[in-house]
mmCIF file of C-alpha atoms and ligand atoms in Angstrom:
data_model
loop_
_atom_site.group_PDB
_atom_site.id
_atom_site.type_symbol
_atom_site.label_atom_id
_atom_site.label_comp_id
_atom_site.label_asym_id
_atom_site.label_seq_id
_atom_site.Cartn_x
_atom_site.Cartn_y
_atom_site.Cartn_z
ATOM 1 C CA MET A 1 0.000 0.000 0.000
ATOM 2 C CA ASP A 2 1.361 3.432 -0.808
ATOM 3 C CA ALA A 3 1.118 6.476 1.420
ATOM 4 C CA GLY A 4 -1.683 7.988 -0.656
ATOM 5 C CA GLU A 5 -3.846 4.927 -0.045
ATOM 6 C CA ILE A 6 -3.036 4.652 3.643
ATOM 7 C CA LEU A 7 -3.875 8.352 4.163
ATOM 8 C CA ALA A 8 -6.916 8.350 1.895
ATOM 9 C CA ALA A 9 -9.306 8.768 4.833
ATOM 10 C CA SER A 10 -7.297 11.606 6.397
ATOM 11 C CA ARG A 11 -7.627 15.155 5.122
ATOM 12 C CA ILE A 12 -5.844 16.566 8.154
ATOM 13 C CA VAL A 13 -2.928 14.728 9.752
ATOM 14 C CA PRO A 14 -2.066 15.973 13.255
ATOM 15 C CA VAL A 15 1.715 16.371 13.538
ATOM 16 C CA ALA A 16 2.718 15.830 17.165
ATOM 17 C CA THR A 17 6.014 16.059 19.009
ATOM 18 C CA ILE A 18 5.551 14.065 22.196
ATOM 19 C CA HIS A 19 7.798 14.158 25.261
ATOM 20 C CA GLN A 20 5.944 11.647 27.434
ATOM 21 C CA VAL A 21 4.499 8.405 26.146
ATOM 22 C CA ASP A 22 1.374 8.643 28.323
ATOM 23 C CA GLN A 23 0.623 12.090 26.919
ATOM 24 C CA GLY A 24 1.041 10.760 23.384
ATOM 25 C CA GLU A 25 -1.380 7.933 24.051
ATOM 26 C CA ALA A 26 -3.902 10.321 25.625
ATOM 27 C CA LEU A 27 -3.585 12.702 22.680
ATOM 28 C CA ALA A 28 -4.078 9.926 20.129
ATOM 29 C CA GLU A 29 -7.113 8.662 22.013
ATOM 30 C CA CYS A 30 -8.567 12.175 22.126
ATOM 31 C CA LEU A 31 -7.982 12.734 18.393
ATOM 32 C CA CYS A 32 -9.448 9.358 17.532
ATOM 33 C CA ASP A 33 -12.558 9.948 19.684
ATOM 34 C CA ALA A 34 -12.994 13.381 18.099
ATOM 35 C CA GLY A 35 -12.973 11.827 14.607
ATOM 36 C CA MET A 36 -9.420 11.948 13.289
ATOM 37 C CA SER A 37 -8.136 8.721 11.786
ATOM 38 C CA SER A 38 -4.391 9.327 11.690
ATOM 39 C CA ILE A 39 -1.530 10.858 13.650
ATOM 40 C CA GLU A 40 2.104 11.597 12.797
ATOM 41 C CA ILE A 41 4.590 11.438 15.662
ATOM 42 C CA THR A 42 7.756 13.363 14.864
ATOM 43 C CA LEU A 43 11.205 12.016 15.647
ATOM 44 C CA ARG A 44 12.092 15.156 17.544
ATOM 45 C CA SER A 45 11.997 13.766 21.058
ATOM 46 C CA ASP A 46 13.421 10.851 22.984
ATOM 47 C CA ALA A 47 9.903 9.546 23.584
ATOM 48 C CA ALA A 48 8.905 9.379 19.912
ATOM 49 C CA LEU A 49 9.565 5.707 19.145
ATOM 50 C CA ALA A 50 8.077 4.454 22.396
ATOM 51 C CA THR A 51 5.017 6.632 21.760
ATOM 52 C CA ILE A 52 4.573 5.155 18.280
ATOM 53 C CA GLU A 53 4.845 1.662 19.758
ATOM 54 C CA ARG A 54 2.256 2.451 22.447
ATOM 55 C CA ILE A 55 -0.261 4.021 20.040
ATOM 56 C CA ALA A 56 0.170 1.230 17.486
ATOM 57 C CA HIS A 57 -0.559 -1.293 20.256
ATOM 58 C CA LYS A 58 -3.370 0.529 22.071
ATOM 59 C CA LEU A 59 -5.174 2.212 19.164
ATOM 60 C CA PRO A 60 -4.973 -0.150 16.178
ATOM 61 C CA GLN A 61 -7.890 1.698 14.563
ATOM 62 C CA MET A 62 -5.638 4.734 14.082
ATOM 63 C CA THR A 63 -3.230 5.121 11.186
ATOM 64 C CA ILE A 64 0.039 5.936 12.894
ATOM 65 C CA GLY A 65 2.955 7.518 11.119
ATOM 66 C CA VAL A 66 6.410 8.777 11.924
ATOM 67 C CA GLY A 67 7.597 12.240 10.921
ATOM 68 C CA SER A 68 10.841 14.220 10.650
ATOM 69 C CA ILE A 69 12.662 11.116 9.368
ATOM 70 C CA ARG A 70 16.241 11.960 8.432
ATOM 71 C CA THR A 71 18.022 8.603 8.286
ATOM 72 C CA ALA A 72 17.377 5.102 7.027
ATOM 73 C CA GLY A 73 18.053 3.753 10.526
ATOM 74 C CA GLN A 74 15.281 5.927 11.942
ATOM 75 C CA MET A 75 12.875 4.647 9.321
ATOM 76 C CA LYS A 76 13.723 1.064 10.214
ATOM 77 C CA GLN A 77 13.274 1.680 13.937
ATOM 78 C CA ALA A 78 9.951 3.442 13.404
ATOM 79 C CA HIS A 79 8.763 0.600 11.188
ATOM 80 C CA GLN A 80 9.687 -1.890 13.905
ATOM 81 C CA ALA A 81 7.839 0.254 16.455
ATOM 82 C CA GLY A 82 4.668 -0.005 14.383
ATOM 83 C CA ALA A 83 4.636 3.110 12.197
ATOM 84 C CA GLN A 84 2.484 2.507 9.128
ATOM 85 C CA PHE A 85 3.790 5.441 7.122
ATOM 86 C CA ALA A 86 6.829 7.713 7.224
ATOM 87 C CA VAL A 87 7.211 11.389 6.397
ATOM 88 C CA SER A 88 10.398 13.373 5.850
ATOM 89 C CA PRO A 89 10.980 17.087 5.400
ATOM 90 C CA GLY A 90 13.180 16.133 2.441
ATOM 91 C CA CYS A 91 14.608 13.069 0.804
ATOM 92 C CA SER A 92 17.796 11.106 0.148
ATOM 93 C CA GLU A 93 18.832 7.991 -1.754
ATOM 94 C CA THR A 94 19.258 6.067 1.495
ATOM 95 C CA LEU A 95 15.723 6.978 2.624
ATOM 96 C CA LEU A 96 14.239 5.908 -0.711
ATOM 97 C CA SER A 97 16.171 2.612 -0.598
ATOM 98 C CA MET A 98 15.048 1.876 2.948
ATOM 99 C CA ALA A 99 11.411 2.676 2.104
ATOM 100 C CA ASP A 100 11.684 0.178 -0.779
ATOM 101 C CA GLU A 101 13.354 -2.444 1.400
ATOM 102 C CA LEU A 102 10.691 -2.148 4.126
ATOM 103 C CA ALA A 103 7.812 -1.552 1.688
ATOM 104 C CA MET A 104 7.114 1.415 3.948
ATOM 105 C CA PRO A 105 4.541 3.908 2.667
ATOM 106 C CA PHE A 106 6.676 7.034 2.490
ATOM 107 C CA VAL A 107 5.958 10.715 1.856
ATOM 108 C CA PRO A 108 9.238 12.457 0.986
ATOM 109 C CA GLY A 109 9.443 16.235 1.102
ATOM 110 C CA ALA A 110 10.116 18.639 -1.751
ATOM 111 C CA THR A 111 9.832 22.349 -2.441
ATOM 112 C CA THR A 112 11.257 22.814 -5.943
ATOM 113 C CA PRO A 113 10.203 21.481 -9.371
ATOM 114 C CA SER A 114 13.481 19.576 -9.751
ATOM 115 C CA GLU A 115 13.033 17.834 -6.387
ATOM 116 C CA MET A 116 9.442 16.997 -7.249
ATOM 117 C CA ILE A 117 10.357 15.618 -10.682
ATOM 118 C CA ALA A 118 13.142 13.504 -9.155
ATOM 119 C CA LEU A 119 10.613 12.016 -6.713
ATOM 120 C CA LEU A 120 8.060 11.484 -9.461
ATOM 121 C CA ASP A 121 10.737 9.628 -11.387
ATOM 122 C CA ARG A 122 10.950 7.241 -8.408
ATOM 123 C CA GLY A 123 7.188 6.777 -8.397
ATOM 124 C CA TYR A 124 6.255 9.207 -5.621
ATOM 125 C CA ARG A 125 2.980 10.817 -6.615
ATOM 126 C CA LEU A 126 2.208 12.006 -3.078
ATOM 127 C CA GLN A 127 4.839 14.444 -1.845
ATOM 128 C CA LYS A 128 5.169 16.520 1.276
ATOM 129 C CA PHE A 129 5.393 20.237 0.502
ATOM 130 C CA PHE A 130 7.443 21.631 3.373
ATOM 131 C CA PRO A 131 7.696 24.194 4.863
ATOM 132 C CA ALA A 132 4.477 25.141 3.100
ATOM 133 C CA GLN A 133 3.893 28.672 4.286
ATOM 134 C CA GLN A 134 7.533 29.689 4.511
ATOM 135 C CA ALA A 135 8.347 28.258 1.072
ATOM 136 C CA GLY A 136 5.729 30.379 -0.662
ATOM 137 C CA GLY A 137 2.356 29.192 0.528
ATOM 138 C CA LEU A 138 -0.616 28.204 -1.542
ATOM 139 C CA ASN A 139 0.115 30.597 -4.431
ATOM 140 C CA TYR A 140 3.547 29.054 -4.896
ATOM 141 C CA LEU A 141 2.087 25.547 -4.634
ATOM 142 C CA LYS A 142 -0.558 26.308 -7.251
ATOM 143 C CA ALA A 143 2.071 27.660 -9.644
ATOM 144 C CA ILE A 144 4.397 24.699 -9.157
ATOM 145 C CA ALA A 145 1.586 22.130 -9.370
ATOM 146 C CA LYS A 146 0.414 23.309 -12.780
ATOM 147 C CA PRO A 147 3.203 21.678 -14.840
ATOM 148 C CA LEU A 148 3.280 18.618 -12.532
ATOM 149 C CA PRO A 149 -0.225 17.203 -12.975
ATOM 150 C CA GLU A 150 0.687 13.743 -11.637
ATOM 151 C CA VAL A 151 1.777 15.002 -8.220
ATOM 152 C CA ARG A 152 -0.533 15.378 -5.226
ATOM 153 C CA PHE A 153 0.652 17.252 -2.202
ATOM 154 C CA PHE A 154 0.737 16.942 1.584
ATOM 155 C CA PRO A 155 1.592 20.499 2.683
ATOM 156 C CA THR A 156 2.793 21.086 6.224
ATOM 157 C CA GLY A 157 4.512 23.928 8.012
ATOM 158 C CA GLY A 158 2.862 27.097 9.256
ATOM 159 C CA ILE A 159 -0.696 26.025 8.458
ATOM 160 C CA ASP A 160 -3.460 27.291 10.757
ATOM 161 C CA ALA A 161 -7.249 26.980 10.834
ATOM 162 C CA THR A 162 -7.915 29.589 8.131
ATOM 163 C CA LEU A 163 -5.152 28.398 5.826
ATOM 164 C CA ALA A 164 -6.210 24.762 6.288
ATOM 165 C CA ALA A 165 -9.505 25.364 4.501
ATOM 166 C CA GLU A 166 -7.729 27.216 1.682
ATOM 167 C CA TYR A 167 -5.159 24.445 1.137
ATOM 168 C CA LEU A 168 -7.813 21.737 1.267
ATOM 169 C CA ALA A 169 -9.891 23.533 -1.352
ATOM 170 C CA PHE A 170 -7.044 23.053 -3.880
ATOM 171 C CA ASP A 171 -7.658 19.804 -5.715
ATOM 172 C CA LYS A 172 -3.952 18.884 -5.863
ATOM 173 C CA VAL A 173 -3.808 18.789 -2.064
ATOM 174 C CA ALA A 174 -4.514 15.268 -0.835
ATOM 175 C CA CYS A 175 -4.198 16.135 2.840
ATOM 176 C CA ILE A 176 -2.478 18.657 5.066
ATOM 177 C CA GLY A 177 -0.449 18.279 8.233
ATOM 178 C CA GLY A 178 -0.166 20.570 11.185
ATOM 179 C CA SER A 179 0.091 21.145 14.861
ATOM 180 C CA TRP A 180 -2.001 24.294 15.300
ATOM 181 C CA PHE A 181 -4.790 22.447 17.148
ATOM 182 C CA ILE A 182 -2.505 20.315 19.346
ATOM 183 C CA SER A 183 -0.251 22.869 20.971
ATOM 184 C CA ASP A 184 2.521 21.596 23.232
ATOM 185 C CA ASP A 185 1.024 23.600 26.096
ATOM 186 C CA LYS A 186 -2.377 21.933 25.821
ATOM 187 C CA VAL A 187 -0.871 18.461 25.519
ATOM 188 C CA ALA A 188 1.487 19.035 28.456
ATOM 189 C CA ALA A 189 -1.380 20.431 30.564
ATOM 190 C CA GLY A 190 -3.597 17.494 29.621
ATOM 191 C CA ASP A 191 -6.187 19.875 28.182
ATOM 192 C CA PHE A 192 -7.678 17.233 25.915
ATOM 193 C CA GLN A 193 -11.202 18.628 26.201
ATOM 194 C CA SER A 194 -10.113 21.790 24.458
ATOM 195 C CA ILE A 195 -8.210 19.796 21.799
ATOM 196 C CA SER A 196 -11.260 17.618 21.238
ATOM 197 C CA ASN A 197 -13.489 20.686 20.824
ATOM 198 C CA SER A 198 -11.084 22.210 18.285
ATOM 199 C CA VAL A 199 -10.876 18.979 16.293
ATOM 200 C CA LYS A 200 -14.660 18.578 16.179
ATOM 201 C CA GLN A 201 -15.014 22.148 14.973
ATOM 202 C CA ILE A 202 -12.307 21.673 12.306
ATOM 203 C CA LEU A 203 -13.897 18.469 11.035
ATOM 204 C CA ALA A 204 -17.383 20.008 11.001
ATOM 205 C CA GLU A 205 -16.119 22.803 8.764
ATOM 206 C CA LEU A 206 -14.356 20.554 6.225
HETATM 207 C C1 LIG B 1 6.065 19.212 10.231
HETATM 208 O O1 LIG B 1 6.909 18.599 10.846
HETATM 209 O O2 LIG B 1 5.467 18.749 9.259
HETATM 210 C C2 LIG B 1 5.782 20.578 10.615
HETATM 211 O O3 LIG B 1 6.670 21.027 11.585
HETATM 212 C C3 LIG B 1 4.399 20.801 11.086
HETATM 213 O O4 LIG B 1 4.231 22.129 10.925
HETATM 214 P P1 LIG B 1 3.577 23.100 12.006
HETATM 215 O O5 LIG B 1 4.081 22.690 13.352
HETATM 216 O O6 LIG B 1 4.027 24.466 11.571
HETATM 217 O O7 LIG B 1 2.084 22.917 11.864
#
């Protein structure tokens, strides 16, 4: 299964950096109960792999992914921990080889036409566009998408509630990622009621 298929039910992928496994499990449970079907745990904390393992075990109904992948070794570890898809801010030969070896659904990142064409050449029709806002936002994405009709995008980086609707209205955007509704403060404070309310509102407006 490729990443596009595994994320087909997700229009918004919460991108979470988790510092305590219990908080990650509670967040995933909250997101799942509020109606989200996937979560991406970034490899930007010591607790990331253990959190992926816990969520994969406790919430098998959720599609769990790993984000901020930089090395092939990280991809292998995340796969062993139970990640069902992997996302990287960029790409490298070693990442592409490891994704092939593991048959891991992978969303590599790109921001320029040459990077996107190189990924298309390797069969990647779903590509992360990162950092979306900082790289030029939706206008840039629309311009770059025009001569690349085969590519569908997973923009992340700097997206908020208003921008989310605008990105999702563009037919080349398969899904978006973001952390605006799962702030570190709310997760650390255990304010899952507020997160749940935000998610329900976001999903109702899609
Ligand atoms: C990512 O890793 O994809 C981004 O950091 C998520 O972007 P955001 O935190 O700006 O939403």
